[in-house]
PDB file of C-alpha atoms in Angstrom:
ATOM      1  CA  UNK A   1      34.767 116.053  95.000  1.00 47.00           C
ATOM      2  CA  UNK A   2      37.235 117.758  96.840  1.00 47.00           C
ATOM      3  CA  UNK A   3      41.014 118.341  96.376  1.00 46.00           C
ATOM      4  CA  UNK A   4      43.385 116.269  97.455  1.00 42.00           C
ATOM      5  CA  UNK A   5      46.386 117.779  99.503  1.00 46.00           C
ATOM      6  CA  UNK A   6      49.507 116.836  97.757  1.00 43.00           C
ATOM      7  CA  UNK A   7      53.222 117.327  98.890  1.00 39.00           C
ATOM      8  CA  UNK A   8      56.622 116.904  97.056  1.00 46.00           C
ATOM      9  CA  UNK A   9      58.552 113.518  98.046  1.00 38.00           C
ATOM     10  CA  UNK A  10      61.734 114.371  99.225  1.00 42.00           C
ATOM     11  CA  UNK A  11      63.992 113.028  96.118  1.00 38.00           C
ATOM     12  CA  UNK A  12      66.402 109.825  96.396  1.00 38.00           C
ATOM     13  CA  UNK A  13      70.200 110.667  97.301  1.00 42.00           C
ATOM     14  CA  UNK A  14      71.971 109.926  94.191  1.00 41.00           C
ATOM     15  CA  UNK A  15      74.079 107.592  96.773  1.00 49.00           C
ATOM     16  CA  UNK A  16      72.239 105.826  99.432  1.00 47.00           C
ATOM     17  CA  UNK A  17      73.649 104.567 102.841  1.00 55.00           C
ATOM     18  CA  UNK A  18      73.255 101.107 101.585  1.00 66.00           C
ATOM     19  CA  UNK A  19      75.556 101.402  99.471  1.00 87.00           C
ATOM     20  CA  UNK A  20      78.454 102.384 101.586  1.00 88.00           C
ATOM     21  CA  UNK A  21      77.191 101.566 105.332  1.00 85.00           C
ATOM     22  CA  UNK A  22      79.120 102.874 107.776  1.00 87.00           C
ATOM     23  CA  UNK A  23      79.027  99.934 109.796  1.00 80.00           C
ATOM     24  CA  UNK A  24      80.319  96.697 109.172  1.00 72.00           C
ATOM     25  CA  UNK A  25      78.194  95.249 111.813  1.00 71.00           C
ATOM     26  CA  UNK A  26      80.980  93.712 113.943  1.00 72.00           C
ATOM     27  CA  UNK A  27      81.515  94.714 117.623  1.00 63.00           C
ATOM     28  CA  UNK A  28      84.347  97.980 118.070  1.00 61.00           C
ATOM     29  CA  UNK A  29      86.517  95.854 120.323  1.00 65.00           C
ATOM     30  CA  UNK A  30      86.711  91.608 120.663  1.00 75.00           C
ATOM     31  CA  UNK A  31      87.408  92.674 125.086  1.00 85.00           C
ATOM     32  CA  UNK A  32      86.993  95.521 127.313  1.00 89.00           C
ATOM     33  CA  UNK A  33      90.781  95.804 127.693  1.00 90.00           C
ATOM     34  CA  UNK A  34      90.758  96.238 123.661  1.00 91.00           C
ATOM     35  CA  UNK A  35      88.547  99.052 123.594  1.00 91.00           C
ATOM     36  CA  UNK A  36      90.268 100.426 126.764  1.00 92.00           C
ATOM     37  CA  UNK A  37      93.484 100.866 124.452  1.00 93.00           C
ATOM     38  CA  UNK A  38      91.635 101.707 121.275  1.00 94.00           C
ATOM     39  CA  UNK A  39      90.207 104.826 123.171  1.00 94.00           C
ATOM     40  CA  UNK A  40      93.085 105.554 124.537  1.00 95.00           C
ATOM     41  CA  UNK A  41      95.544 105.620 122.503  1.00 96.00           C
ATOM     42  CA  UNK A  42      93.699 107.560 120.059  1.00 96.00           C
ATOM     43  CA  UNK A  43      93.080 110.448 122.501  1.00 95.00           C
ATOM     44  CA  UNK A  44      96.848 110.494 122.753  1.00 96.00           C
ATOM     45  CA  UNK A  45      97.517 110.307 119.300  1.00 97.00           C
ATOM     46  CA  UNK A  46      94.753 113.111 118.816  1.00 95.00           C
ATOM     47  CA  UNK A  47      95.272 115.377 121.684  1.00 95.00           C
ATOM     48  CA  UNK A  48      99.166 115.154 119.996  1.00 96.00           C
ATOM     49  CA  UNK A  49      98.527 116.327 116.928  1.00 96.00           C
ATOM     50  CA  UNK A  50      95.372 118.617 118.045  1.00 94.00           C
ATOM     51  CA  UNK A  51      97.781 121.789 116.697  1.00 95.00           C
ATOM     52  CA  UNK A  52      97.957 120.291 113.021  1.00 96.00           C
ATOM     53  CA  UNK A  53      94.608 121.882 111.080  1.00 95.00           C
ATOM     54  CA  UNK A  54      95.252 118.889 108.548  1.00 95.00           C
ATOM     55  CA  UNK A  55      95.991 116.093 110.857  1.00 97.00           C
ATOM     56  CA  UNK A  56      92.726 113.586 110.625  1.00 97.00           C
ATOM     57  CA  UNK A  57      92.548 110.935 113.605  1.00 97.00           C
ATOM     58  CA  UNK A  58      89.876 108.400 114.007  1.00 96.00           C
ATOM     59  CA  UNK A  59      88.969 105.258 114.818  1.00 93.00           C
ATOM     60  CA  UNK A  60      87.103 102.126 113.886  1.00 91.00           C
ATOM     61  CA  UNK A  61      85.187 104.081 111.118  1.00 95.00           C
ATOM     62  CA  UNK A  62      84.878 102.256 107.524  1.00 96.00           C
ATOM     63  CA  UNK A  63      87.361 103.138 104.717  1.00 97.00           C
ATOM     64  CA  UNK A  64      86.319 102.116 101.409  1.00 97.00           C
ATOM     65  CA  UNK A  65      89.298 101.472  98.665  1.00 97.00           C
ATOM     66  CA  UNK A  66      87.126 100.555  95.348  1.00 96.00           C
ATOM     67  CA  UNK A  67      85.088 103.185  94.365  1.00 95.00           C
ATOM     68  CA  UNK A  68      81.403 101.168  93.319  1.00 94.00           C
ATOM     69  CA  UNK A  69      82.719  98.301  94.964  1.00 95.00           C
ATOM     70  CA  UNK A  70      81.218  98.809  98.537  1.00 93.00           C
ATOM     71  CA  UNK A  71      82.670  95.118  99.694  1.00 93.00           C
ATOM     72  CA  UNK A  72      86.099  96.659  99.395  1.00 95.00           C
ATOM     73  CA  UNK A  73      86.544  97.626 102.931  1.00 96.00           C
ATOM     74  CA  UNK A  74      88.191  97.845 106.027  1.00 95.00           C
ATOM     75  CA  UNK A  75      88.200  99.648 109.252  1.00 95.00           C
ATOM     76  CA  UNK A  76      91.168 100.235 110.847  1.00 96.00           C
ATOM     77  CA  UNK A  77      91.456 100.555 114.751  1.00 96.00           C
ATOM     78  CA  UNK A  78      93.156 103.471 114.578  1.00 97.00           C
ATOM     79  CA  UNK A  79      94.310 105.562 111.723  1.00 98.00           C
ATOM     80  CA  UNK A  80      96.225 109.196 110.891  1.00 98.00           C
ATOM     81  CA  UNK A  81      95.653 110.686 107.586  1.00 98.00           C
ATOM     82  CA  UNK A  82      97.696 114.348 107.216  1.00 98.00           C
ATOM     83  CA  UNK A  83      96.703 116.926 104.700  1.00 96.00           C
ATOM     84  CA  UNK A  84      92.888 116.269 104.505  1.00 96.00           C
ATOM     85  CA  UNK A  85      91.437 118.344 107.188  1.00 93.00           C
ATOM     86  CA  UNK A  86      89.426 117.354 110.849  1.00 92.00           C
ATOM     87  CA  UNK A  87      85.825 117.650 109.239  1.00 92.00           C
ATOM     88  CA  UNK A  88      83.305 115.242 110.537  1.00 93.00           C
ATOM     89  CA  UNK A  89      83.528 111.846 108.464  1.00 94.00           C
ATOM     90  CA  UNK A  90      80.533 109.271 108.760  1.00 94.00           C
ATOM     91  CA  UNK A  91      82.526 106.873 106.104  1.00 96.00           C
ATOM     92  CA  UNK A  92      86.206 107.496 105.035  1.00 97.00           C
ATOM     93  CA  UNK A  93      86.332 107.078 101.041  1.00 97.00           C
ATOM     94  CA  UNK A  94      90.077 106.825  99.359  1.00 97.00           C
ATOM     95  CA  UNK A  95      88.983 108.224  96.496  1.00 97.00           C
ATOM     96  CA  UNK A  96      87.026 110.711  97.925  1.00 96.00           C
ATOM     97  CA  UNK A  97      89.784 112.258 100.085  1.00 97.00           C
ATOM     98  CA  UNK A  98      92.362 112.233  97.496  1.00 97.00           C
ATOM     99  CA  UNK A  99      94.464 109.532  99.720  1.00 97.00           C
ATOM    100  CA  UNK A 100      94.748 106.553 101.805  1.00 98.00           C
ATOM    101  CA  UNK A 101      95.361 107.435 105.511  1.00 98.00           C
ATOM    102  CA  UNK A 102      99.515 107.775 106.791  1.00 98.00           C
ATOM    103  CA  UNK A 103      99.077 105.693 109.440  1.00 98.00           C
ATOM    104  CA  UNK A 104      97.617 102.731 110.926  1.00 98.00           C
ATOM    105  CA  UNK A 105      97.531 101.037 113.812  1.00 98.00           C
ATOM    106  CA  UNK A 106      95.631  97.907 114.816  1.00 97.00           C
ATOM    107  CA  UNK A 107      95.294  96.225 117.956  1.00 96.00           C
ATOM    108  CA  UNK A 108      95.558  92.364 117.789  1.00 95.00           C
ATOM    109  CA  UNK A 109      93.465  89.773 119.424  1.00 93.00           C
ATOM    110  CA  UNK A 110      92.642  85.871 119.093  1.00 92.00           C
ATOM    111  CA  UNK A 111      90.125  86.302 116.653  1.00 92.00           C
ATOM    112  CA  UNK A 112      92.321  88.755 114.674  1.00 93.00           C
ATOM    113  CA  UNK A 113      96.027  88.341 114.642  1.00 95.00           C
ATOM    114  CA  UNK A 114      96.175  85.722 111.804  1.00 96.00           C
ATOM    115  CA  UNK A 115      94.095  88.309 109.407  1.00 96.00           C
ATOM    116  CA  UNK A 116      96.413  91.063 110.779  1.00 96.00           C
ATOM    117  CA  UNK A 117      99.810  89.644 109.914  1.00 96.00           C
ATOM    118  CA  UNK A 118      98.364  88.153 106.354  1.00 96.00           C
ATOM    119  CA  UNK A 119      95.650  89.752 104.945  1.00 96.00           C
ATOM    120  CA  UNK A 120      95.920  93.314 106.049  1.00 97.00           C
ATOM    121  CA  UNK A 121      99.845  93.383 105.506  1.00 97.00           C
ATOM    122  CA  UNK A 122      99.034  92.676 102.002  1.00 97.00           C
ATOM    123  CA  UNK A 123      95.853  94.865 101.722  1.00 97.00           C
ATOM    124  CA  UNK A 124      97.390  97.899 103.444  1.00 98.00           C
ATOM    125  CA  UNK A 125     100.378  97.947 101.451  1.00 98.00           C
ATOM    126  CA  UNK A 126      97.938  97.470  98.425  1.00 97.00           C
ATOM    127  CA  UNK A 127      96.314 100.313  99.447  1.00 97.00           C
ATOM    128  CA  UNK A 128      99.588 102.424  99.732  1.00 98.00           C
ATOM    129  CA  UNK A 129      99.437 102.739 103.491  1.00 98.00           C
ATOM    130  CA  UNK A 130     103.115 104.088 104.493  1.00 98.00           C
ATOM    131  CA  UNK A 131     103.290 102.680 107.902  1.00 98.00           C
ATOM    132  CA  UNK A 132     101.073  99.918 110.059  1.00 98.00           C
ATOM    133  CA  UNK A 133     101.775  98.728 113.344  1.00 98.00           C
ATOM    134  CA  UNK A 134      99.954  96.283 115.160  1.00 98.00           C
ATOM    135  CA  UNK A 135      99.985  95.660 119.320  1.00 97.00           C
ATOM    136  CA  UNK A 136      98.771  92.252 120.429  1.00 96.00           C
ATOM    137  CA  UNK A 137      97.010  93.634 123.801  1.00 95.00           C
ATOM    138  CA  UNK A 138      96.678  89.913 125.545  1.00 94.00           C
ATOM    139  CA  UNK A 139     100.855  89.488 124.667  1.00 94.00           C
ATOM    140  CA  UNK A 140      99.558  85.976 123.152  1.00 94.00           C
ATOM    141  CA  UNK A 141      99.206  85.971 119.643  1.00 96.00           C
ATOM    142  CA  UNK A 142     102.310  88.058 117.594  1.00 96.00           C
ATOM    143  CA  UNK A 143     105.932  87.255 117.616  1.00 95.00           C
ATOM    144  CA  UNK A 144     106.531  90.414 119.361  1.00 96.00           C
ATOM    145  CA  UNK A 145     103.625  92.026 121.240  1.00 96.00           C
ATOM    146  CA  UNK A 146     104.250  95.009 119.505  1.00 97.00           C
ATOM    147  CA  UNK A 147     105.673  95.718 115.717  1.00 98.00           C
ATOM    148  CA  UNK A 148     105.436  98.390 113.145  1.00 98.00           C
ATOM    149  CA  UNK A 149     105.916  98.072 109.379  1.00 98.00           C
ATOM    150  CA  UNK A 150     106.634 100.388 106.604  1.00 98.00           C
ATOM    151  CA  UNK A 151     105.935 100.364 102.982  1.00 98.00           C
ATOM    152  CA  UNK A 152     109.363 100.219 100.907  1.00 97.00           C
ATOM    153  CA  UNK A 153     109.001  99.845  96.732  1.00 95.00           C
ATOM    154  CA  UNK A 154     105.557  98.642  97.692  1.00 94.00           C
ATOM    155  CA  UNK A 155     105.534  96.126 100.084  1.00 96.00           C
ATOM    156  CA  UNK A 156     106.132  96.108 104.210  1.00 98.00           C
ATOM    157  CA  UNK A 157     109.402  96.053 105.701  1.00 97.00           C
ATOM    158  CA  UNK A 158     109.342  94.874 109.434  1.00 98.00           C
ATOM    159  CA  UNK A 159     110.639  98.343 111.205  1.00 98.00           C
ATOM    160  CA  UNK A 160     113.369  97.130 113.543  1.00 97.00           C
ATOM    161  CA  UNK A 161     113.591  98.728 117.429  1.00 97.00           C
ATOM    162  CA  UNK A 162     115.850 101.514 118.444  1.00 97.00           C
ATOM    163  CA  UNK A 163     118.656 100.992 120.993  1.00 97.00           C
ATOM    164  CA  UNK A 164     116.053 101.771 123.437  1.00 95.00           C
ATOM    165  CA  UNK A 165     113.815  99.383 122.525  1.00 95.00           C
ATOM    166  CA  UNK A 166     111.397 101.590 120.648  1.00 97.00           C
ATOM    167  CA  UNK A 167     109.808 101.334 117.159  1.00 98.00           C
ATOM    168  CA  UNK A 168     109.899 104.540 115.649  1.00 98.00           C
ATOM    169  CA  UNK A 169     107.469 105.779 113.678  1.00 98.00           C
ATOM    170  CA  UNK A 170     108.892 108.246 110.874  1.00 98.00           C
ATOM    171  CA  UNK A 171     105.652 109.337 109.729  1.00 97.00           C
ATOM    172  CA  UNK A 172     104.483 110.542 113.026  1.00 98.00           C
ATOM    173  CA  UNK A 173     107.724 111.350 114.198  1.00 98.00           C
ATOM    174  CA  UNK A 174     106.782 109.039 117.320  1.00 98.00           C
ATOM    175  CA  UNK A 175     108.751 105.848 119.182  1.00 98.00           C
ATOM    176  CA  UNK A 176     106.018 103.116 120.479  1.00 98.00           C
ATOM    177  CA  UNK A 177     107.610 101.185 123.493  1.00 98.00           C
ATOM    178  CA  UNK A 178     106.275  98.208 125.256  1.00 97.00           C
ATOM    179  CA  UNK A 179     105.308  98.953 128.912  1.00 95.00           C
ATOM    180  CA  UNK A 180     105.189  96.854 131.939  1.00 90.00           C
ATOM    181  CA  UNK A 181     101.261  95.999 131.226  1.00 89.00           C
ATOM    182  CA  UNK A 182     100.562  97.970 127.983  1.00 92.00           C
ATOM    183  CA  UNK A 183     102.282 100.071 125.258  1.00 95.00           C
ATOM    184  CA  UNK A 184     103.273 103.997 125.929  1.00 96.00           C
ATOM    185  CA  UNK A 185     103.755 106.707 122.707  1.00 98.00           C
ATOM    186  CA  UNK A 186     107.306 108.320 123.394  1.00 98.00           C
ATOM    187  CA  UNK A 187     107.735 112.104 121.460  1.00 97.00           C
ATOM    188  CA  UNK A 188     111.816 112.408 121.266  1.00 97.00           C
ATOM    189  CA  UNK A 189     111.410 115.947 120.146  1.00 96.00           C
ATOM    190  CA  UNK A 190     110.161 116.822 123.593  1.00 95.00           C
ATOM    191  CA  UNK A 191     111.016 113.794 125.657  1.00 96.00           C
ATOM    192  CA  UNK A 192     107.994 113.419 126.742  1.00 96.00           C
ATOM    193  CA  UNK A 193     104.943 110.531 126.841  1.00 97.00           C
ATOM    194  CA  UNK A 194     101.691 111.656 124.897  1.00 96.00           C
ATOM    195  CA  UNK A 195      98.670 111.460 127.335  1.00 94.00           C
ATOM    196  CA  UNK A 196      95.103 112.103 126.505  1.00 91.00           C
ATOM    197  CA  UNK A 197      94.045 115.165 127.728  1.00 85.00           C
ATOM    198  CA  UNK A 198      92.974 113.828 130.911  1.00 87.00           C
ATOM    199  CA  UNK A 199      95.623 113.024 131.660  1.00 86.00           C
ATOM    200  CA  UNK A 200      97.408 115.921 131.365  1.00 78.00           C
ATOM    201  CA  UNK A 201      94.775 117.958 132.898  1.00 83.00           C
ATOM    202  CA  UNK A 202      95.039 115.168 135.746  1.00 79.00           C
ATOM    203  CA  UNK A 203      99.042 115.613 135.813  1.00 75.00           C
ATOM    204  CA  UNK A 204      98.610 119.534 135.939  1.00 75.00           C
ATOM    205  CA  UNK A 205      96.692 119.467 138.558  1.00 76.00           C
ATOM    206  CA  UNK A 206      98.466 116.884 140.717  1.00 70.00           C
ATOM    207  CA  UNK A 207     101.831 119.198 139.820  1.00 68.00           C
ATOM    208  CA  UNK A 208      99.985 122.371 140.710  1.00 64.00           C
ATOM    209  CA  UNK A 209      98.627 120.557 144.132  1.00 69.00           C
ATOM    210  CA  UNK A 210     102.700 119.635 144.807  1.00 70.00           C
ATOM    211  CA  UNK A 211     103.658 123.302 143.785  1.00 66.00           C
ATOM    212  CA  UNK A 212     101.317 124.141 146.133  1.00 65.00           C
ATOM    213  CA  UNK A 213     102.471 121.988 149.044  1.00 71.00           C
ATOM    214  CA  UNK A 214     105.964 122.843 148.246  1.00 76.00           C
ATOM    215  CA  UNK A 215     105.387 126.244 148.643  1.00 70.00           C
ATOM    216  CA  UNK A 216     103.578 125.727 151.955  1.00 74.00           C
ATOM    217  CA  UNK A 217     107.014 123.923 152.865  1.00 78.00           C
ATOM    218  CA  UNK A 218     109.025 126.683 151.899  1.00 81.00           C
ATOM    219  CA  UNK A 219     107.024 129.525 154.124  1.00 76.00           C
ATOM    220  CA  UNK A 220     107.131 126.876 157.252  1.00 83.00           C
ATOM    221  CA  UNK A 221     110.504 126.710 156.782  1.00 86.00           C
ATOM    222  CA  UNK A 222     111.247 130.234 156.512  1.00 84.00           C
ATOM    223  CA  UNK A 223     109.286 131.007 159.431  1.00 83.00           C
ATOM    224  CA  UNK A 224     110.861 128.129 161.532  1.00 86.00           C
ATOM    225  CA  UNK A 225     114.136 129.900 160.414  1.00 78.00           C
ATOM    226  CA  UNK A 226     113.000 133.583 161.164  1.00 82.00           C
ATOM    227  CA  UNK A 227     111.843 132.203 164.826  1.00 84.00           C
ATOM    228  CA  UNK A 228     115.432 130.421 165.647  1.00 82.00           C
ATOM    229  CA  UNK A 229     116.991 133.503 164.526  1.00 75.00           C
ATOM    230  CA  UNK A 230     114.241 135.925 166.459  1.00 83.00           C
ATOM    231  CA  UNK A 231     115.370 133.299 169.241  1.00 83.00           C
ATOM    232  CA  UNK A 232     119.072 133.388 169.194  1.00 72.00           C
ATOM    233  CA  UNK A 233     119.066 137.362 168.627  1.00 75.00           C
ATOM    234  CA  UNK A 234     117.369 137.410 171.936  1.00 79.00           C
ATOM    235  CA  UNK A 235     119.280 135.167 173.819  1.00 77.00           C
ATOM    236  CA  UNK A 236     122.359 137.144 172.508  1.00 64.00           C
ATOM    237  CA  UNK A 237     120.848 140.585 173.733  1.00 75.00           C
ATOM    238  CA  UNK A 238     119.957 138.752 177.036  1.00 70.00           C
ATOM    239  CA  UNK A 239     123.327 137.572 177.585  1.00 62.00           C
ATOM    240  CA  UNK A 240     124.710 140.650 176.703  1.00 61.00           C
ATOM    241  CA  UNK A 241     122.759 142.444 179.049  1.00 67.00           C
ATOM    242  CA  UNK A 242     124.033 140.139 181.722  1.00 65.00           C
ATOM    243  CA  UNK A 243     127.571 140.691 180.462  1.00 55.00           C
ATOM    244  CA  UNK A 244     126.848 144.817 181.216  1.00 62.00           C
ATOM    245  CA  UNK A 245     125.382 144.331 184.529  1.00 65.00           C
ATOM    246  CA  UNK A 246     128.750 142.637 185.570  1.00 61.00           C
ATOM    247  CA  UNK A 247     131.261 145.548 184.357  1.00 60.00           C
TER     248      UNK A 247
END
């Protein structure tokens, strides 16, 4: 009887992806217009803090608050955790990381808005989240399309606007101002809007073509003023030429 060819099973994780899936099964976005501004605004937020080694940015990815308790979960449109590093995350574990994220941000929608002004005020501040602010991107559902909140003694204080009509956000050092159609992300250290980095590559370009064209303006110019002054120089030697012939 011959042998049989055996191999080794590859052993069981001592934590399976059962047990903390990274999906919750639900769809990224309720709208294309939601997922629009979920991309988006994370690529600002991201490309913005791309210089920070520690800053983490991501979005819609599972955070688990309960160690062993894999229904105790919630994933966040868009969150900022500082001090944990930009390694790749499947899952984002409290516990784990040492910390809950500093920032969240959650865009509001029919199916959602009751949940977010309830049950993840409560949760969030639970969880010791310093700031969450929530956008309703239909301008339907909130009180205010846009509002930010941030944990005092351990509950949510509503963050009231600046003079300009911005919410600041201390922990990101950012203002969040309503727009004519959408929401923009203001830096006041550099007055400037935070684009994704298309956009800015798309702005650099359009302000290199305009350099460009300005400097095209410039040498037309200058040569449109060299040829009225080759002009007039002649006309003066001409005429003073005509003046000799008369002495």
């Amino acid at each position: 009887m011959g042998h049989l060819n055996t191999f080794p099973l590859p052993s069981a994780p001592t934590e399976t992806a059962d047990l903390y899936p990274e999906s919750d099964g639900k769809p990224m976005a309720e709208t294309e217009r939601h997922f629009r501004e979920l991309i988006k605004n994370m690529s600002r937020i991201e490309t913005h803090l791309a210089h920070l080694p520690d800053a983490y940015v991501m979005g819609d990815m599972m955070m688990y608050y309960e160690e062993g308790n894999p229904r105790k979960s919630i994933s966040p449109d868009i969150f900022v955790a500082f001090g944990i590093g930009k390694k790749e995350r499947r899952i984002y574990k409290i516990w784990e990381e040492g910390k809950p994220p500093d920032f969240v941000l959650e865009f509001a929608s029919r199916g959602t808005y009751r949940n977010d002004l309830t049950g993840k005020v409560q949760l969030y501040a639970s969880i010791g989240i310093p700031e969450y602010f929530l956008y309703d991107v239909d301008r339907r559902y909130l009180p205010t399309p846009l509002m930010g909140f941030r944990l005092v003694g351990g509950d949510y204080v509503e963050i009231s606007p600046l003079a300009n009509g911005g919410i600041p956000s201390a922990t990101l050092g950012l203002e969040f101002h309503l727009l004519d159609d959408t929401f923009g992300i203001y830096d006041p250290e550099t007055q400037e809007w935070l684009k994704t980095a298309a956009e800015d590559a798309e702005d650099r370009a359009e302000g290199a073509e305009i350099r460009a064209e300005d400097a095209e303006d410039r040498a037309n110019q200058e040569a449109n003023a060299r040829h009225e002054a080759e002009t007039e120089v002649a006309r003066l030697q001409a005429e003073l030429e005509r003046l000799k012939a008369r002495l």
